[in-house]
């Protein structure tokens, strides 16, 4: 069991941790047992007004700080984050459920993301355009967009917050992060590492009643940019709110990733990679591979190998050393995923699943084979440990079926055929495509979706650009 004591954090306002003054409180639970860990105090309307005043003031200062100093301060924050990995990873496993190994990896990935943005702060260039007149200049400048309101979810609370924190702070913006109320302590511990190296108010962290927080922040004239990772319905709501107040918004709204496995694919290697990737964090990842379209000639062997690997997974509490897959994050998610499995089996899918502990929010890792194309799991994002497999007879058919879904975030392809790689890279409706691997998310490359998966990118230079505005200057001497 953990030796790290669990306590819900306070709110970070103006560089100091203070108790939230909302009359409501929330209980945070350990998903491996269902037991209460602590009570979270939430932000009141007055707390949010103070946060807004502070972020405006902090922005006016931070925007003037030279990029080299922004970079150095963020890098010192990243060093603190790395030093605290063990403690933060334990908090993350306690409140979110993922295995300790996964929590350590998430902490490392969050540090890498912020480090990359910190370095990139020194490479925010404008440009010079050939001038039309003698003795004149035409130049394009980049400036930080202004105070940012960021909303991150509970599934990868560190990584998905780090993408927003790193980009905004490196660009010279101040940021108010509303972390997920389900996983407050790990994010607070990460934010604390950054806050210790930054002027007060550059980063602030709140927890609250989500709809109250988003309404207060997005409607305020102080906030100039909104960024959200979460579900499609909430994303749609925040997009409407942002449109009403003419705020720029980046939306990362999940996925239902297709995997096309061609007849020449190495079955053992593909299964090994995709089983790891599918069941990481109990399948609660926006980029998780979910719909496997497999060439009919190898379909039987693929399903046998994937099913056997699924059944062999050791499921248990994330803090136990031999656990390969932990629980899902909440009773709500457990009920939703089990319901999706049951409805899809009723529609004709054949389940291959492993056993799970009885207490806690566990869902059996499940392969649904021979899934009818109209089964619910083919269109609803499982956001849990569920994969489905369907045979195909031609690549055109596989691409058409893969695109027959509202989401378009990540996609995967296994083949050595140049023709297949070309066809899929041109026609698969996704924001990121991995061929013969799973690397769709790295700090230096853009990550974002098409269709209902949202718009805008995080990470890479595109992710930095999201926190910048452009000014054109034309002067005659
Ligand atoms: N793209 C991704 O990485 C994620 C996708 N999801 C999707 O959402 C589904 C449901 O999960 P939920 O936790 O119910 O997702 P959700 O979208 O309701 O919640 C995600 C985050 O948004 C916040 N939120 C909810 N209402 C809000 C509002 N009015 N204003 C601001 N923030 C708000 C929540 O507090 C949470 O932190 C999942 O099954 C999955 O499909 C959920 C989490 C992350
Ligand atoms: O849920 C979205 C998500 C989860 C994990 C990662 S990463 O692979 O750790 O970067 C990215 C997006």
Short mmCIF file of C-alpha atoms and ligand atoms in Angstrom, two decimals:
data_model
loop_
_atom_site.label_atom_id
_atom_site.label_comp_id
_atom_site.label_asym_id
_atom_site.label_seq_id
_atom_site.Cartn_x
_atom_site.Cartn_y
_atom_site.Cartn_z
CA UNK A 1 0.00 0.00 0.00
CA UNK A 2 0.97 3.65 -0.47
CA UNK A 3 3.16 5.40 2.06
CA UNK A 4 2.24 8.75 0.49
CA UNK A 5 -0.55 10.42 2.53
CA UNK A 6 -3.47 11.68 0.44
CA UNK A 7 -4.98 15.14 1.01
CA UNK A 8 -7.14 17.17 -1.33
CA UNK A 9 -5.43 20.40 -2.37
CA UNK A 10 -6.65 23.94 -1.83
CA UNK A 11 -7.00 26.43 -4.68
CA UNK A 12 -3.92 28.22 -6.01
CA UNK A 13 -4.76 31.92 -6.23
CA UNK A 14 -2.17 34.68 -6.62
CA UNK A 15 0.70 32.33 -5.80
CA UNK A 16 -0.82 31.05 -2.54
CA UNK A 17 -2.86 27.99 -1.61
CA UNK A 18 -6.23 28.96 -0.10
CA UNK A 19 -9.36 26.99 0.80
CA UNK A 20 -12.24 27.28 -1.69
CA UNK A 21 -15.24 29.13 -0.27
CA UNK A 22 -18.09 27.40 -2.17
CA UNK A 23 -20.75 25.87 0.08
CA UNK A 24 -20.51 22.58 -1.85
CA UNK A 25 -17.70 20.02 -1.38
CA UNK A 26 -16.85 16.88 -3.32
CA UNK A 27 -15.65 13.50 -2.10
CA UNK A 28 -12.60 12.14 -3.95
CA UNK A 29 -12.48 8.30 -4.07
CA UNK A 30 -9.87 5.62 -4.67
CA UNK A 31 -11.12 3.74 -7.76
CA UNK A 32 -9.35 0.53 -6.70
CA UNK A 33 -11.52 0.26 -3.56
CA UNK A 34 -14.31 2.81 -3.92
CA UNK A 35 -13.27 4.27 -0.54
CA UNK A 36 -13.28 8.02 0.16
CA UNK A 37 -9.81 9.60 0.18
CA UNK A 38 -10.72 13.16 1.20
CA UNK A 39 -13.11 16.06 0.57
CA UNK A 40 -12.39 18.72 -2.04
CA UNK A 41 -13.33 22.33 -1.35
CA UNK A 42 -14.53 24.23 -4.41
CA UNK A 43 -14.20 27.77 -5.76
CA UNK A 44 -16.98 30.24 -4.99
CA UNK A 45 -18.06 33.09 -7.29
CA UNK A 46 -15.90 35.48 -5.20
CA UNK A 47 -12.90 33.14 -5.51
CA UNK A 48 -13.32 33.17 -9.30
CA UNK A 49 -13.51 36.97 -9.44
CA UNK A 50 -10.27 37.17 -7.46
CA UNK A 51 -8.67 34.66 -9.83
CA UNK A 52 -9.70 36.79 -12.82
CA UNK A 53 -8.29 40.02 -11.37
CA UNK A 54 -5.08 38.23 -10.49
CA UNK A 55 -4.60 36.60 -13.89
CA UNK A 56 -4.98 39.98 -15.63
CA UNK A 57 -2.36 41.56 -13.39
CA UNK A 58 0.01 38.61 -13.73
CA UNK A 59 -0.31 38.69 -17.52
CA UNK A 60 0.67 42.36 -17.70
CA UNK A 61 3.91 41.48 -15.91
CA UNK A 62 4.65 38.05 -17.47
CA UNK A 63 4.23 39.22 -21.06
CA UNK A 64 7.19 41.59 -20.51
CA UNK A 65 9.50 38.89 -19.16
CA UNK A 66 12.05 37.96 -21.85
CA UNK A 67 11.62 34.57 -23.49
CA UNK A 68 14.98 33.35 -22.15
CA UNK A 69 13.87 33.97 -18.59
CA UNK A 70 10.45 32.36 -19.18
CA UNK A 71 12.31 29.34 -20.51
CA UNK A 72 14.73 29.19 -17.56
CA UNK A 73 11.94 29.48 -14.97
CA UNK A 74 9.85 26.79 -16.65
CA UNK A 75 12.87 24.51 -16.87
CA UNK A 76 13.46 24.90 -13.13
CA UNK A 77 9.79 24.00 -12.59
CA UNK A 78 10.27 20.90 -14.74
CA UNK A 79 13.33 19.90 -12.68
CA UNK A 80 11.18 20.13 -9.51
CA UNK A 81 8.51 18.05 -11.21
CA UNK A 82 11.04 15.34 -12.07
CA UNK A 83 12.41 15.37 -8.49
CA UNK A 84 8.86 14.83 -7.17
CA UNK A 85 7.86 12.10 -9.63
CA UNK A 86 7.53 9.35 -7.04
CA UNK A 87 5.20 11.33 -4.78
CA UNK A 88 3.10 12.71 -7.63
CA UNK A 89 2.79 9.29 -9.28
CA UNK A 90 1.52 7.79 -6.00
CA UNK A 91 -1.11 10.54 -5.69
CA UNK A 92 -2.15 9.94 -9.28
CA UNK A 93 -2.55 6.18 -8.78
CA UNK A 94 -4.49 6.71 -5.54
CA UNK A 95 -7.02 9.10 -7.06
CA UNK A 96 -7.19 7.93 -10.68
CA UNK A 97 -6.50 4.19 -10.49
CA UNK A 98 -3.82 3.72 -13.18
CA UNK A 99 -0.83 1.52 -12.36
CA UNK A 100 2.12 3.11 -10.64
CA UNK A 101 4.30 2.38 -13.67
CA UNK A 102 1.81 4.23 -15.88
CA UNK A 103 1.62 7.10 -13.38
CA UNK A 104 5.42 7.46 -13.40
CA UNK A 105 5.40 7.47 -17.21
CA UNK A 106 2.67 10.10 -17.23
CA UNK A 107 4.69 12.31 -14.90
CA UNK A 108 7.72 11.94 -17.18
CA UNK A 109 5.64 12.76 -20.26
CA UNK A 110 4.18 15.87 -18.57
CA UNK A 111 7.71 17.03 -17.73
CA UNK A 112 8.87 16.41 -21.32
CA UNK A 113 5.92 18.40 -22.69
CA UNK A 114 6.58 21.44 -20.50
CA UNK A 115 10.32 21.24 -21.21
CA UNK A 116 9.67 21.22 -24.95
CA UNK A 117 7.41 24.28 -24.73
CA UNK A 118 9.96 26.03 -22.48
CA UNK A 119 12.67 25.60 -25.11
CA UNK A 120 10.28 26.64 -27.86
CA UNK A 121 9.61 29.95 -26.06
CA UNK A 122 12.99 31.11 -27.44
CA UNK A 123 11.98 30.28 -31.00
CA UNK A 124 8.77 32.28 -31.36
CA UNK A 125 9.74 34.21 -34.46
CA UNK A 126 7.92 36.84 -36.45
CA UNK A 127 8.86 37.52 -40.08
CA UNK A 128 9.91 40.25 -42.45
CA UNK A 129 7.91 40.70 -45.66
CA UNK A 130 9.56 42.45 -48.65
CA UNK A 131 8.30 46.04 -48.44
CA UNK A 132 6.43 47.73 -51.28
CA UNK A 133 8.00 51.18 -50.86
CA UNK A 134 11.58 52.44 -50.49
CA UNK A 135 12.66 53.30 -46.94
CA UNK A 136 9.93 51.14 -45.45
CA UNK A 137 9.50 47.87 -43.58
CA UNK A 138 6.73 45.30 -43.36
CA UNK A 139 7.01 43.04 -40.33
CA UNK A 140 4.92 40.44 -38.57
CA UNK A 141 5.15 40.12 -34.78
CA UNK A 142 3.90 37.42 -32.42
CA UNK A 143 2.54 38.35 -28.99
CA UNK A 144 1.03 36.26 -26.19
CA UNK A 145 -2.72 36.14 -26.68
CA UNK A 146 -3.57 37.03 -23.05
CA UNK A 147 -4.95 35.24 -19.98
CA UNK A 148 -5.98 31.65 -20.74
CA UNK A 149 -8.80 29.56 -19.24
CA UNK A 150 -7.92 25.86 -19.44
CA UNK A 151 -10.05 22.83 -18.60
CA UNK A 152 -8.43 19.42 -18.27
CA UNK A 153 -9.95 15.97 -17.60
CA UNK A 154 -9.31 13.10 -15.16
CA UNK A 155 -7.99 10.37 -17.47
CA UNK A 156 -4.45 11.77 -18.01
CA UNK A 157 -4.65 14.71 -15.62
CA UNK A 158 -0.93 15.52 -15.70
CA UNK A 159 -0.26 15.18 -19.43
CA UNK A 160 -3.46 16.89 -20.52
CA UNK A 161 -2.89 19.78 -18.09
CA UNK A 162 0.81 20.03 -19.00
CA UNK A 163 -0.03 20.59 -22.67
CA UNK A 164 -2.04 23.65 -21.72
CA UNK A 165 0.21 24.95 -18.92
CA UNK A 166 3.43 24.56 -20.89
CA UNK A 167 2.16 26.24 -24.06
CA UNK A 168 0.43 29.15 -22.36
CA UNK A 169 3.21 30.00 -19.89
CA UNK A 170 6.00 29.60 -22.45
CA UNK A 171 4.16 31.90 -24.85
CA UNK A 172 3.97 34.63 -22.19
CA UNK A 173 0.34 34.13 -21.14
CA UNK A 174 -1.02 33.76 -17.64
CA UNK A 175 -3.27 30.73 -17.17
CA UNK A 176 -6.15 29.65 -14.95
CA UNK A 177 -6.45 25.87 -14.97
CA UNK A 178 -9.61 24.13 -13.85
CA UNK A 179 -8.37 20.63 -13.18
CA UNK A 180 -10.71 17.66 -12.99
CA UNK A 181 -12.40 17.45 -9.60
CA UNK A 182 -11.95 13.65 -9.65
CA UNK A 183 -8.12 13.87 -9.64
CA UNK A 184 -7.15 17.09 -7.87
CA UNK A 185 -4.05 16.20 -5.84
CA UNK A 186 -1.67 15.02 -8.57
CA UNK A 187 -2.35 18.09 -10.73
CA UNK A 188 -1.96 20.40 -7.72
CA UNK A 189 1.40 18.81 -6.91
CA UNK A 190 2.57 19.35 -10.50
CA UNK A 191 1.29 22.94 -10.60
CA UNK A 192 3.01 23.63 -7.27
CA UNK A 193 6.36 22.70 -8.86
CA UNK A 194 5.82 25.32 -11.58
CA UNK A 195 4.32 27.93 -9.28
CA UNK A 196 7.43 27.90 -7.07
CA UNK A 197 9.46 29.18 -10.03
CA UNK A 198 6.97 31.71 -11.43
CA UNK A 199 5.79 35.18 -10.43
CA UNK A 200 2.56 34.96 -8.37
CA UNK A 201 -0.60 34.53 -10.44
CA UNK A 202 1.05 33.41 -13.69
CA UNK A 203 -0.39 29.98 -12.99
CA UNK A 204 -3.54 29.53 -10.92
CA UNK A 205 -5.45 26.33 -10.21
CA UNK A 206 -9.11 26.03 -9.32
CA UNK A 207 -11.61 23.26 -8.69
CA UNK A 208 -15.30 24.02 -8.69
CA UNK A 209 -18.72 23.27 -10.05
CA UNK A 210 -17.58 22.88 -13.68
CA UNK A 211 -20.44 24.78 -15.34
CA UNK A 212 -20.09 27.68 -12.88
CA UNK A 213 -16.33 27.94 -13.45
CA UNK A 214 -16.52 27.83 -17.25
CA UNK A 215 -19.34 30.38 -17.32
CA UNK A 216 -17.47 32.81 -15.04
CA UNK A 217 -14.13 32.49 -16.84
CA UNK A 218 -15.29 32.43 -20.46
CA UNK A 219 -17.76 35.29 -20.04
CA UNK A 220 -15.13 37.51 -18.44
CA UNK A 221 -13.46 40.05 -20.76
CA UNK A 222 -10.17 39.22 -19.01
CA UNK A 223 -9.91 35.76 -20.60
CA UNK A 224 -8.68 35.77 -24.21
CA UNK A 225 -8.23 32.09 -24.98
CA UNK A 226 -10.01 28.89 -23.96
CA UNK A 227 -8.67 25.36 -24.19
CA UNK A 228 -10.58 22.20 -23.25
CA UNK A 229 -10.05 18.44 -23.28
CA UNK A 230 -13.08 16.28 -22.50
CA UNK A 231 -16.32 14.99 -23.96
CA UNK A 232 -18.12 16.10 -27.12
CA UNK A 233 -21.23 17.47 -25.32
CA UNK A 234 -19.17 19.61 -22.92
CA UNK A 235 -16.89 20.70 -25.76
CA UNK A 236 -19.92 21.78 -27.80
CA UNK A 237 -21.24 23.75 -24.82
CA UNK A 238 -17.90 25.53 -24.29
CA UNK A 239 -17.61 26.25 -28.02
CA UNK A 240 -21.04 27.92 -27.91
CA UNK A 241 -20.08 29.91 -24.83
CA UNK A 242 -16.78 30.93 -26.45
CA UNK A 243 -18.53 31.94 -29.67
CA UNK A 244 -20.95 34.13 -27.74
CA UNK A 245 -18.03 35.94 -26.11
CA UNK A 246 -15.81 35.75 -29.23
CA UNK A 247 -13.06 33.77 -27.52
CA UNK A 248 -10.61 31.59 -29.38
CA UNK A 249 -10.96 27.95 -28.33
CA UNK A 250 -9.00 24.73 -28.81
CA UNK A 251 -11.04 21.53 -28.38
CA UNK A 252 -9.71 17.98 -27.94
CA UNK A 253 -12.81 15.84 -27.62
CA UNK A 254 -11.72 12.24 -27.70
CA UNK A 255 -11.67 9.57 -30.35
CA UNK A 256 -12.67 6.11 -31.44
CA UNK A 257 -9.44 5.15 -33.14
CA UNK A 258 -9.54 2.74 -36.08
CA UNK A 259 -6.72 0.24 -36.61
CA UNK A 260 -6.35 -1.19 -40.11
CA UNK A 261 -4.41 -4.46 -40.07
CA UNK A 262 -3.48 -5.53 -43.60
CA UNK A 263 -2.84 -9.10 -44.71
CA UNK A 264 0.96 -8.67 -44.67
CA UNK A 265 1.10 -7.43 -41.05
CA UNK A 266 3.20 -9.25 -38.46
CA UNK A 267 0.37 -10.53 -36.23
CA UNK A 268 2.44 -11.19 -33.08
CA UNK A 269 4.10 -7.76 -33.16
CA UNK A 270 0.84 -5.93 -33.96
CA UNK A 271 -1.04 -7.69 -31.16
CA UNK A 272 1.75 -7.10 -28.66
CA UNK A 273 1.86 -3.34 -29.40
CA UNK A 274 -1.88 -2.81 -29.66
CA UNK A 275 -2.79 -4.78 -26.50
CA UNK A 276 -0.38 -2.58 -24.50
CA UNK A 277 -1.74 0.56 -26.13
CA UNK A 278 -5.42 -0.44 -25.88
CA UNK A 279 -5.41 -1.37 -22.19
CA UNK A 280 -3.10 1.41 -20.95
CA UNK A 281 -5.01 3.35 -18.28
CA UNK A 282 -7.83 0.79 -18.60
CA UNK A 283 -8.57 2.10 -22.09
CA UNK A 284 -9.41 5.62 -20.88
CA UNK A 285 -7.34 7.45 -23.49
CA UNK A 286 -8.56 9.57 -26.35
CA UNK A 287 -5.97 7.97 -28.66
CA UNK A 288 -6.68 4.36 -27.57
CA UNK A 289 -6.97 1.93 -30.51
CA UNK A 290 -10.53 0.60 -30.49
CA UNK A 291 -11.97 -0.54 -33.84
CA UNK A 292 -9.74 -3.20 -35.43
CA UNK A 293 -10.43 -3.75 -39.15
CA UNK A 294 -8.48 -6.88 -40.04
CA UNK A 295 -7.86 -8.46 -43.46
CA UNK A 296 -10.15 -11.50 -43.59
CA UNK A 297 -7.22 -13.76 -44.54
CA UNK A 298 -5.57 -13.22 -41.14
CA UNK A 299 -8.67 -12.30 -39.13
CA UNK A 300 -9.02 -15.66 -37.28
CA UNK A 301 -5.37 -15.76 -36.20
CA UNK A 302 -5.46 -12.08 -35.19
CA UNK A 303 -8.58 -12.48 -33.03
CA UNK A 304 -7.18 -15.63 -31.36
CA UNK A 305 -3.89 -13.87 -30.51
CA UNK A 306 -5.54 -10.63 -29.35
CA UNK A 307 -8.12 -12.56 -27.28
CA UNK A 308 -5.42 -14.66 -25.59
CA UNK A 309 -3.32 -11.58 -24.76
CA UNK A 310 -6.42 -9.82 -23.39
CA UNK A 311 -7.30 -12.76 -21.15
CA UNK A 312 -3.72 -12.97 -19.87
CA UNK A 313 -3.71 -9.40 -18.49
CA UNK A 314 -3.33 -9.13 -14.70
CA UNK A 315 -5.97 -6.71 -13.46
CA UNK A 316 -5.76 -5.23 -9.95
CA UNK A 317 -5.02 -2.21 -7.78
CA UNK A 318 -2.58 0.19 -9.42
CA UNK A 319 -0.26 0.21 -6.40
CA UNK A 320 0.31 -3.57 -6.56
CA UNK A 321 3.62 -4.25 -8.26
CA UNK A 322 2.43 -7.00 -10.66
CA UNK A 323 -0.73 -5.21 -11.88
CA UNK A 324 -0.89 -4.64 -15.64
CA UNK A 325 -4.28 -2.89 -15.75
CA UNK A 326 -6.02 -0.91 -13.00
CA UNK A 327 -9.69 0.01 -12.47
CA UNK A 328 -11.56 2.63 -14.46
CA UNK A 329 -11.73 6.01 -12.75
CA UNK A 330 -15.25 6.05 -11.32
CA UNK A 331 -18.40 4.04 -10.65
CA UNK A 332 -20.03 6.16 -13.38
CA UNK A 333 -17.45 5.03 -15.97
CA UNK A 334 -17.66 1.40 -14.77
CA UNK A 335 -21.44 1.36 -15.26
CA UNK A 336 -21.22 3.08 -18.67
CA UNK A 337 -18.56 0.71 -20.07
CA UNK A 338 -20.30 -2.43 -18.77
CA UNK A 339 -23.54 -1.19 -20.30
CA UNK A 340 -21.87 -0.59 -23.68
CA UNK A 341 -20.40 -4.12 -23.62
CA UNK A 342 -23.80 -5.63 -22.74
CA UNK A 343 -25.62 -3.71 -25.48
CA UNK A 344 -23.00 -4.67 -28.07
CA UNK A 345 -23.13 -8.36 -27.09
CA UNK A 346 -26.93 -8.19 -27.36
CA UNK A 347 -26.41 -6.78 -30.87
CA UNK A 348 -24.36 -9.87 -31.85
CA UNK A 349 -20.72 -9.22 -30.79
CA UNK A 350 -18.76 -12.21 -29.38
CA UNK A 351 -16.97 -11.26 -26.10
CA UNK A 352 -13.55 -12.56 -25.03
CA UNK A 353 -12.75 -11.19 -21.58
CA UNK A 354 -10.62 -11.72 -18.48
CA UNK A 355 -11.54 -11.84 -14.78
CA UNK A 356 -11.42 -8.81 -12.46
CA UNK A 357 -11.53 -8.16 -8.68
CA UNK A 358 -15.01 -7.66 -7.24
CA UNK A 359 -14.47 -4.56 -5.09
CA UNK A 360 -13.51 -1.26 -6.77
CA UNK A 361 -14.37 0.08 -10.20
CA UNK A 362 -12.97 -2.74 -12.34
CA UNK A 363 -14.11 -3.57 -15.88
CA UNK A 364 -12.84 -6.76 -17.57
CA UNK A 365 -10.44 -6.16 -20.47
CA UNK A 366 -12.64 -7.25 -23.35
CA UNK A 367 -12.28 -8.06 -27.02
CA UNK A 368 -15.56 -7.98 -28.92
CA UNK A 369 -15.09 -10.13 -32.03
CA UNK A 370 -17.28 -10.41 -35.14
CA UNK A 371 -18.99 -7.13 -34.25
CA UNK A 372 -21.93 -6.13 -36.47
CA UNK A 373 -21.24 -2.72 -38.01
CA UNK A 374 -24.37 -1.28 -36.40
CA UNK A 375 -23.50 -2.48 -32.86
CA UNK A 376 -23.31 0.42 -30.35
CA UNK A 377 -19.57 -0.07 -29.69
CA UNK A 378 -18.78 0.77 -33.34
CA UNK A 379 -20.07 4.33 -32.90
CA UNK A 380 -19.99 5.17 -29.15
CA UNK A 381 -16.54 5.89 -27.68
CA UNK A 382 -16.02 3.15 -25.06
CA UNK A 383 -13.43 5.11 -23.04
CA UNK A 384 -12.71 1.84 -21.28
CA UNK A 385 -10.93 -1.51 -21.80
CA UNK A 386 -12.93 -2.61 -24.84
CA UNK A 387 -11.62 -3.39 -28.33
CA UNK A 388 -13.71 -4.60 -31.26
CA UNK A 389 -12.71 -6.58 -34.34
CA UNK A 390 -14.26 -6.75 -37.80
CA UNK A 391 -12.92 -8.52 -40.92
CA UNK A 392 -12.47 -6.65 -44.25
CA UNK A 393 -12.19 -7.84 -47.85
CA UNK A 394 -10.57 -4.78 -49.47
CA UNK A 395 -8.64 -1.74 -48.29
CA UNK A 396 -11.32 0.55 -49.74
CA UNK A 397 -13.90 -1.21 -47.57
CA UNK A 398 -11.71 -0.89 -44.45
CA UNK A 399 -11.15 2.85 -45.02
CA UNK A 400 -14.85 3.46 -45.63
CA UNK A 401 -15.84 1.58 -42.47
CA UNK A 402 -13.12 3.31 -40.43
CA UNK A 403 -14.40 6.72 -41.58
CA UNK A 404 -17.99 5.76 -40.77
CA UNK A 405 -17.78 7.28 -37.29
CA UNK A 406 -18.20 10.82 -35.94
CA UNK A 407 -14.72 10.91 -34.34
CA UNK A 408 -11.38 11.58 -36.07
CA UNK A 409 -8.46 11.81 -33.64
CA UNK A 410 -5.86 9.01 -33.94
CA UNK A 411 -5.62 6.15 -36.43
CA UNK A 412 -3.26 3.18 -36.82
CA UNK A 413 -2.17 1.11 -39.80
CA UNK A 414 -0.12 -2.11 -39.92
CA UNK A 415 1.40 -2.97 -43.29
CA UNK A 416 4.59 -2.67 -45.35
CA UNK A 417 2.65 -1.91 -48.53
CA UNK A 418 3.53 1.55 -49.87
CA UNK A 419 0.25 1.59 -51.78
CA UNK A 420 -1.76 0.94 -48.61
CA UNK A 421 0.22 3.53 -46.62
CA UNK A 422 -0.40 6.15 -49.32
CA UNK A 423 -4.12 5.37 -49.58
CA UNK A 424 -4.71 5.37 -45.82
CA UNK A 425 -2.62 8.49 -45.16
CA UNK A 426 -4.64 10.39 -47.78
CA UNK A 427 -8.11 9.09 -47.00
CA UNK A 428 -8.36 8.17 -43.32
CA UNK A 429 -10.19 11.00 -41.52
CA UNK A 430 -7.92 11.49 -38.48
CA UNK A 431 -5.62 14.14 -37.02
CA UNK A 432 -2.72 11.71 -36.40
CA UNK A 433 -1.78 8.44 -38.07
CA UNK A 434 0.79 5.91 -36.80
CA UNK A 435 2.05 3.29 -39.25
CA UNK A 436 3.48 0.06 -37.73
CA UNK A 437 3.67 1.71 -34.31
CA UNK A 438 1.73 3.69 -31.75
CA UNK A 439 3.56 7.03 -31.58
CA UNK A 440 0.81 9.55 -32.32
CA UNK A 441 1.58 11.81 -29.35
CA UNK A 442 5.00 13.43 -28.87
CA UNK A 443 5.73 16.94 -27.51
CA UNK A 444 7.25 18.23 -30.76
CA UNK A 445 4.36 17.25 -33.06
CA UNK A 446 0.81 18.61 -33.28
CA UNK A 447 -1.95 16.57 -31.67
CA UNK A 448 -5.58 17.29 -32.47
CA UNK A 449 -8.60 15.94 -34.22
CA UNK A 450 -11.06 16.42 -37.05
CA UNK A 451 -14.86 16.00 -37.14
CA UNK A 452 -16.36 15.53 -33.64
CA UNK A 453 -12.89 15.11 -32.14
CA UNK A 454 -12.62 18.89 -32.10
CA UNK A 455 -10.38 21.51 -33.65
CA UNK A 456 -7.02 23.13 -33.12
CA UNK A 457 -3.81 21.38 -32.09
CA UNK A 458 -1.83 20.99 -28.90
CA UNK A 459 1.96 20.38 -28.77
CA UNK A 460 4.37 21.19 -31.56
CA UNK A 461 4.65 24.65 -33.04
CA UNK A 462 0.92 24.53 -33.79
CA UNK A 463 0.27 24.10 -30.07
CA UNK A 464 2.41 27.15 -29.29
CA UNK A 465 0.71 29.20 -32.01
CA UNK A 466 -2.63 28.62 -30.24
CA UNK A 467 -1.40 30.91 -27.44
CA UNK A 468 -0.11 33.67 -29.74
CA UNK A 469 -1.67 36.52 -31.66
CA UNK A 470 -0.29 38.12 -34.77
CA UNK A 471 0.36 41.80 -35.39
CA UNK A 472 1.38 43.26 -38.75
CA UNK A 473 3.41 46.47 -38.77
CA UNK A 474 4.10 48.58 -41.88
CA UNK A 475 6.25 51.65 -41.42
CA UNK A 476 7.82 54.23 -43.67
CA UNK A 477 10.94 56.00 -42.43
N1 LIG B 1 -10.61 13.67 -24.84
C1 LIG B 1 -10.35 13.12 -23.68
O1 LIG B 1 -9.20 12.87 -23.34
C2 LIG B 1 -11.47 12.86 -22.74
C3 LIG B 1 -12.69 12.47 -23.20
N2 LIG B 1 -13.70 12.20 -22.34
C4 LIG B 1 -14.96 11.71 -22.92
O2 LIG B 1 -16.02 12.10 -22.09
C5 LIG B 1 -16.80 11.00 -21.71
C6 LIG B 1 -17.44 11.21 -20.39
O3 LIG B 1 -16.48 11.53 -19.39
P1 LIG B 1 -16.80 12.68 -18.42
O4 LIG B 1 -15.89 12.75 -17.28
O5 LIG B 1 -18.25 12.53 -18.08
O6 LIG B 1 -16.47 13.84 -19.42
P2 LIG B 1 -16.82 15.35 -19.34
O7 LIG B 1 -16.52 16.01 -20.60
O8 LIG B 1 -18.16 15.51 -18.74
O9 LIG B 1 -15.74 15.80 -18.27
C7 LIG B 1 -14.42 16.06 -18.66
C8 LIG B 1 -13.95 17.24 -17.89
O10 LIG B 1 -14.72 18.35 -18.24
C9 LIG B 1 -15.23 18.97 -17.09
N3 LIG B 1 -16.53 19.59 -17.33
C10 LIG B 1 -17.75 19.02 -17.32
N4 LIG B 1 -18.70 19.96 -17.56
C11 LIG B 1 -18.05 21.14 -17.72
C12 LIG B 1 -18.47 22.47 -17.98
N5 LIG B 1 -19.76 22.81 -18.14
N6 LIG B 1 -17.51 23.41 -18.06
C13 LIG B 1 -16.21 23.11 -17.90
N7 LIG B 1 -15.77 21.88 -17.65
C14 LIG B 1 -16.67 20.90 -17.57
C15 LIG B 1 -15.31 17.89 -16.04
O11 LIG B 1 -15.21 18.42 -14.75
C16 LIG B 1 -14.11 17.05 -16.37
O12 LIG B 1 -12.98 17.55 -15.73
C17 LIG B 1 -15.83 9.86 -21.75
O13 LIG B 1 -16.49 8.65 -21.86
C18 LIG B 1 -15.03 10.21 -22.96
O14 LIG B 1 -15.77 9.81 -24.08
C19 LIG B 1 -13.55 12.35 -21.00
C20 LIG B 1 -12.36 12.74 -20.48
C21 LIG B 1 -11.22 13.01 -21.31
O1 LIG B 2 -6.48 10.99 -23.63
C1 LIG B 2 -5.73 11.55 -24.36
C2 LIG B 2 -4.27 11.31 -24.30
C3 LIG B 2 -3.77 10.40 -23.42
C4 LIG B 2 -2.39 10.17 -23.36
C5 LIG B 2 -1.56 10.85 -24.19
S1 LIG B 2 0.15 10.56 -24.12
O2 LIG B 2 0.39 9.40 -24.96
O3 LIG B 2 0.52 10.28 -22.74
O4 LIG B 2 0.81 11.73 -24.65
C6 LIG B 2 -2.06 11.76 -25.08
C7 LIG B 2 -3.43 11.99 -25.14
#
